[in-house]
């Protein structure tokens, strides 16, 4: 049997078994985490555990079934191959694309990021032990070839290359995006503290990490700094510390006004994407004006975090939840399952 003969339910059962394995086989997971952390120092044990847990919690039969229930054609067999160019900024960030491709019955050809070559192959090897039919449909390559569809993630510069090189096939090309936070001024200290997760989880390297904060006019920045004080240990990571020192020295030499709490630099700036260890900020007069401004920048924003409902075109998460996407929280707002099903 191969993947093309598997029913959707069989594929769901295999991924669900993988989720249980991640949560229950602590010995194997500890060994895997240690190896991946040694390979890439940005991938700390804590961050890898967070990523693995978030993945495993989504791989339940109930969640996978509900996710796919509106796609009756997903069982239609296909021999097509989807080429994936994966990012490696945070642990296993490309696994959702792999899940989408395999669960809809396609072959997958994977170009791994050089920064994340340990975790994904190990998990897919385990997936094959639960369902051997996947084996012939999973291939790794340094150069994609003989593909029918493409999903590629990269920088704005590489996206231009991708769009030219892959223009002859159906494709999803993802560019740089960052996330923003809207502070209303009436957050409780424990709510505001949660914003620290959105900023510092994975050291701020993910597209779902908050790089820009909007404060109400005349907001006391000290309130924000006091709330995120529990995240001070981030400065103990040598690479993060180096980025903090570098950006601080640039601001001091240039005489740029900024706030500094010893582990995060806060600088007023109209841009959304900030350097590592820096959060940009702006103030706003009214929420309606801010919403209009954010809607004009929707193509640059991955998600928004706020403790109140904001009616924008961009996905909204509570404070502290930007790095907890559900299965249907698609990168760049492009429904990957729709794309795949429509191109069978």
C-alpha atoms as one frame of an Amber mdcrd trajectory, in Angstrom:
protein
   0.000   0.000   0.000   1.130   3.576  -0.636  -0.150   6.964   0.525  -2.511
   7.275  -2.438  -4.509   4.296  -1.183  -4.783   5.570   2.381  -8.070   7.053
   3.503  -8.031  10.390   5.281  -8.961   8.601   8.490  -5.877   6.379   8.191
  -3.656   9.420   7.706  -5.277  11.116  10.701  -4.686   8.032  12.840  -0.990
   8.009  11.904  -0.454  11.668  12.772  -2.421  11.223  15.986  -0.113   8.339
  16.931   2.835  10.661  16.291   1.319  13.263  18.613   0.947  10.685  21.393
   4.521   9.519  20.825   5.846  13.061  21.241   4.012  13.507  24.531   4.619
  10.056  25.991   8.071   8.850  24.901  10.047  11.213  27.119  13.313   9.267
  26.785  13.379   9.533  22.978  12.231  13.138  23.071  14.935  14.117  25.568
  17.615  12.599  23.334  16.168  14.349  20.264  15.950  17.698  22.065  19.555
  17.465  23.247  20.806  16.681  19.735  18.834  19.526  18.118  19.882  22.027
  20.801  23.526  21.079  20.292  23.179  21.495  16.503  21.582  24.977  16.639
  22.167  27.124  19.725  19.052  29.218  18.992  17.040  26.035  19.523  17.224
  25.852  23.300  15.773  22.817  25.080  12.951  24.976  26.445  12.011  26.304
  23.013  12.144  22.877  21.383   9.924  21.442  24.121   7.432  24.279  23.604
   7.344  23.670  19.861   6.975  19.893  20.250   4.185  20.255  22.809   2.290
  22.759  20.655   2.583  20.399  17.680   1.533  17.298  19.607  -1.497  19.036
  21.133  -2.784  19.742  17.616  -2.285  16.155  16.448  -5.353  14.632  18.071
  -7.954  12.684  16.105 -10.649  15.170  17.124  -8.707  18.274  16.072  -7.448
  16.778  12.819 -10.913  15.455  11.891 -12.634  18.766  12.639  -9.977  20.596
  10.629 -10.645  18.491   7.531 -14.383  17.904   7.868 -15.297  20.578   5.305
 -13.082  18.997   2.621 -14.962  15.934   1.287 -12.679  15.737  -1.766  -9.544
  15.268   0.325  -9.799  11.475  -0.191  -9.501  11.745  -3.966  -6.199   9.995
  -4.896  -3.388  11.997  -6.485   0.117  11.187  -7.697   1.187  14.829  -7.610
   4.226  16.010  -5.683   4.426  19.194  -3.637   7.840  20.797  -3.261   8.460
  22.514   0.065  11.141  25.095   0.809  11.121  25.274   4.592  12.227  28.033
   6.949  14.324  27.288  10.026  13.963  30.343  12.221  12.163  28.469  15.024
  12.008  24.725  15.748   9.914  22.758  13.227   8.291  25.871  11.814   7.808
  24.017   8.511   6.052  20.983   9.939   2.568  22.415   9.384   3.207  22.542
   5.630   4.368  18.927   5.667   1.267  17.931   7.622  -1.004  19.725   5.126
   0.637  18.016   2.157   0.671  14.483   3.546  -2.755  14.566   5.146  -4.288
  15.555   1.809  -2.594  12.620   0.057   0.205  14.299  -1.910   3.818  13.203
  -2.221   6.202  15.659  -0.592   9.661  16.748  -1.643  11.323  18.648   1.197
  14.180  21.138   1.100  15.051  21.484   4.763  16.507  24.639   6.233  20.151
  24.224   7.211  19.150  25.469  10.673  16.564  22.740  11.283  17.851  19.408
   9.965  17.383  17.256  13.070  13.814  17.532  14.345  11.674  17.156  11.220
  13.434  14.075   9.743  13.264  12.332  13.111   9.521  12.949  13.491   8.761
  11.857   9.927  10.783   8.687  10.487   8.553   7.960  13.478   5.446   8.741
  11.396   6.527   6.044   8.936   6.772   3.492  11.743   3.107   4.193  12.529
   2.070   4.101   8.860   4.636   2.584   6.453   2.598   3.748   3.446   4.062
   7.230   3.956   7.620   6.087   3.275   7.590   6.265  -0.516   5.933   9.679
  -0.472   8.482  11.539   1.667  11.704  12.663   0.014  14.433  15.147   0.935
  16.439  17.134  -1.564  18.884  20.019  -1.812  17.394  21.047  -5.145  13.694
  20.648  -5.929  12.800  18.854  -9.168   9.851  17.072 -10.796   7.261  18.842
  -8.642   3.694  19.808  -9.479   3.059  22.440  -6.793   5.306  24.593  -4.611
   5.060  26.066  -1.121   8.132  28.171  -0.328   8.943  30.340   2.661  11.751
  32.876   2.704  12.740  36.504   2.929  11.391  39.280   0.722  14.518  38.920
  -1.422  14.267  35.149  -1.877  10.520  35.481  -2.530  11.253  37.408  -5.723
  13.495  34.564  -6.867  10.879  31.968  -5.890   8.122  33.798  -7.766  10.220
  33.826 -10.934  11.595  30.313 -10.674   8.273  28.671  -9.722   5.934  30.786
 -11.858   5.076  27.815 -14.094   3.363  25.796 -11.322   0.660  26.565  -8.741
   2.454  28.018  -5.734   2.318  29.702  -2.357   5.263  32.043  -1.797   5.605
  33.507   1.681   7.566  36.665   2.473   8.703  38.440   5.614   5.964  39.184
   8.115   5.937  40.263  11.736   3.300  40.540  14.421   2.120  43.491  16.458
   0.537  44.113  19.846  -2.144  46.627  20.728  -2.010  47.797  24.342  -5.178
  49.523  25.555  -3.903  50.832  28.877  -6.316  48.978  31.157  -4.586  45.580
  31.114  -4.046  43.888  34.451  -0.348  43.264  35.279  -0.744  39.517  34.700
  -2.339  40.159  31.287   0.449  42.509  30.255   3.008  39.998  31.462   1.659
  37.536  28.896   2.799  39.916  26.164   6.308  38.877  27.153   5.654  35.450
  25.625   4.664  37.057  22.335   7.908  39.051  22.321  10.472  36.650  23.801
   9.346  33.091  23.009  11.850  31.659  20.512  13.872  34.848  21.173  11.566
  36.815  18.876  12.769  34.991  15.770   9.337  33.891  14.498   6.903  35.715
  12.235   4.321  35.368  15.016   6.558  37.142  17.503   5.586  40.708  18.338
   8.110  43.191  16.965   5.946  46.319  17.214   3.735  47.614  20.030   1.044
  50.285  19.821   0.472  52.129  23.101  -2.324  54.614  23.831  -1.140  58.211
  23.953   0.600  59.196  27.216   1.037  55.556  28.233   3.663  54.959  30.942
   6.277  52.669  29.407   7.405  51.760  32.923   4.122  49.852  33.336   5.017
  47.656  30.382   8.607  47.149  31.540   7.508  46.156  35.054   5.086  43.573
  33.664   7.672  41.816  31.478  10.406  41.726  34.143   9.968  37.914  34.612
  11.483  37.441  31.135  14.842  38.933  32.132  16.577  35.544  31.760  16.426
  35.942  27.963  19.537  38.123  28.238  21.525  35.104  29.461  21.511  33.582
  25.979  24.786  34.640  24.386  23.439  35.247  20.872  20.482  37.269  22.136
  22.823  39.216  24.437  25.133  39.998  21.519  22.206  41.413  19.527  21.069
  43.468  22.511  24.569  44.925  23.015  25.003  45.652  19.306  21.693  47.487
  18.889  22.154  49.379  22.152  25.579  50.597  21.039  24.171  51.755  17.691
  21.429  53.771  19.398  23.884  55.313  21.857  26.411  56.252  19.174  23.703
  57.747  16.950  21.966  59.492  19.838  18.695  57.710  19.061  16.079  58.076
  21.778  15.033  54.743  23.253  13.971  52.999  26.443  16.103  50.236  27.954
  15.238  47.798  30.752  18.435  45.767  30.553  17.148  43.051  28.209  14.858
  44.814  25.704  15.272  48.059  23.804  12.085  49.994  23.028  12.352  52.510
  20.213   9.732  54.682  18.558   9.607  53.823  14.872   7.001  53.634  12.089
   8.355  50.312  10.798   6.928  46.961  11.892   9.976  44.677  11.650  12.449
  45.461  14.412  15.961  44.083  15.004  16.444  41.252  17.486  16.288  42.415
  21.139  14.397  45.535  20.010  10.674  46.268  19.948   9.457  49.252  17.968
   6.516  51.239  19.283   4.114  54.002  18.353   1.265  55.703  20.183  -2.276
  56.129  18.924  -5.050  58.643  19.587  -8.121  56.509  18.885  -8.602  52.800
  18.290 -10.559  53.420  15.094  -7.667  55.402  13.603  -5.268  52.633  14.585
  -7.462  49.959  13.003  -7.524  51.885   9.717  -3.743  52.119   9.860  -3.320
  48.398  10.554  -5.674  47.390   7.743  -3.479  49.300   5.297  -0.498  47.234
   6.451  -2.212  43.838   6.538   0.202  42.317   4.005   3.078  42.902   6.413
   1.413  41.657   9.608   1.166  37.971  10.525  -1.098  38.411  13.542  -2.216
  40.898  16.187  -2.340  40.324  19.936  -4.741  42.260  22.142  -6.816  41.670
  25.262  -9.833  43.185  23.500 -11.566  42.329  20.256 -10.328  44.423  17.355
 -12.092  44.242  14.011  -9.198  44.030  11.565  -8.406  41.947   8.503  -5.541
  40.266  10.370  -5.884  37.224  12.702  -6.293  38.234  16.340  -4.969  36.390
  19.399  -5.166  37.101  23.142  -1.998  38.419  24.766   0.483  35.577  25.173
  -1.051  33.362  22.478   0.643  34.428  19.240   2.829  31.307  19.257  -0.098
  28.940  19.822  -1.662  28.698  16.359  -4.463  26.217  15.713  -4.405  23.948
  12.668  -6.432  26.465  10.658  -4.278  29.469  11.596  -2.473  29.563   8.265
   0.706  31.540   7.648   0.101  34.798   5.760  -3.638  34.073   5.916  -3.405
  31.716   2.913  -5.450  28.545   3.413  -2.977  25.800   2.584  -5.577  23.024
   2.532  -7.751  24.981   0.085  -4.720  25.487  -2.161  -3.843  21.801  -2.146
  -7.378  20.455  -2.615  -8.060  22.847  -5.486  -4.898  21.694  -7.275  -5.376
  17.932  -7.024
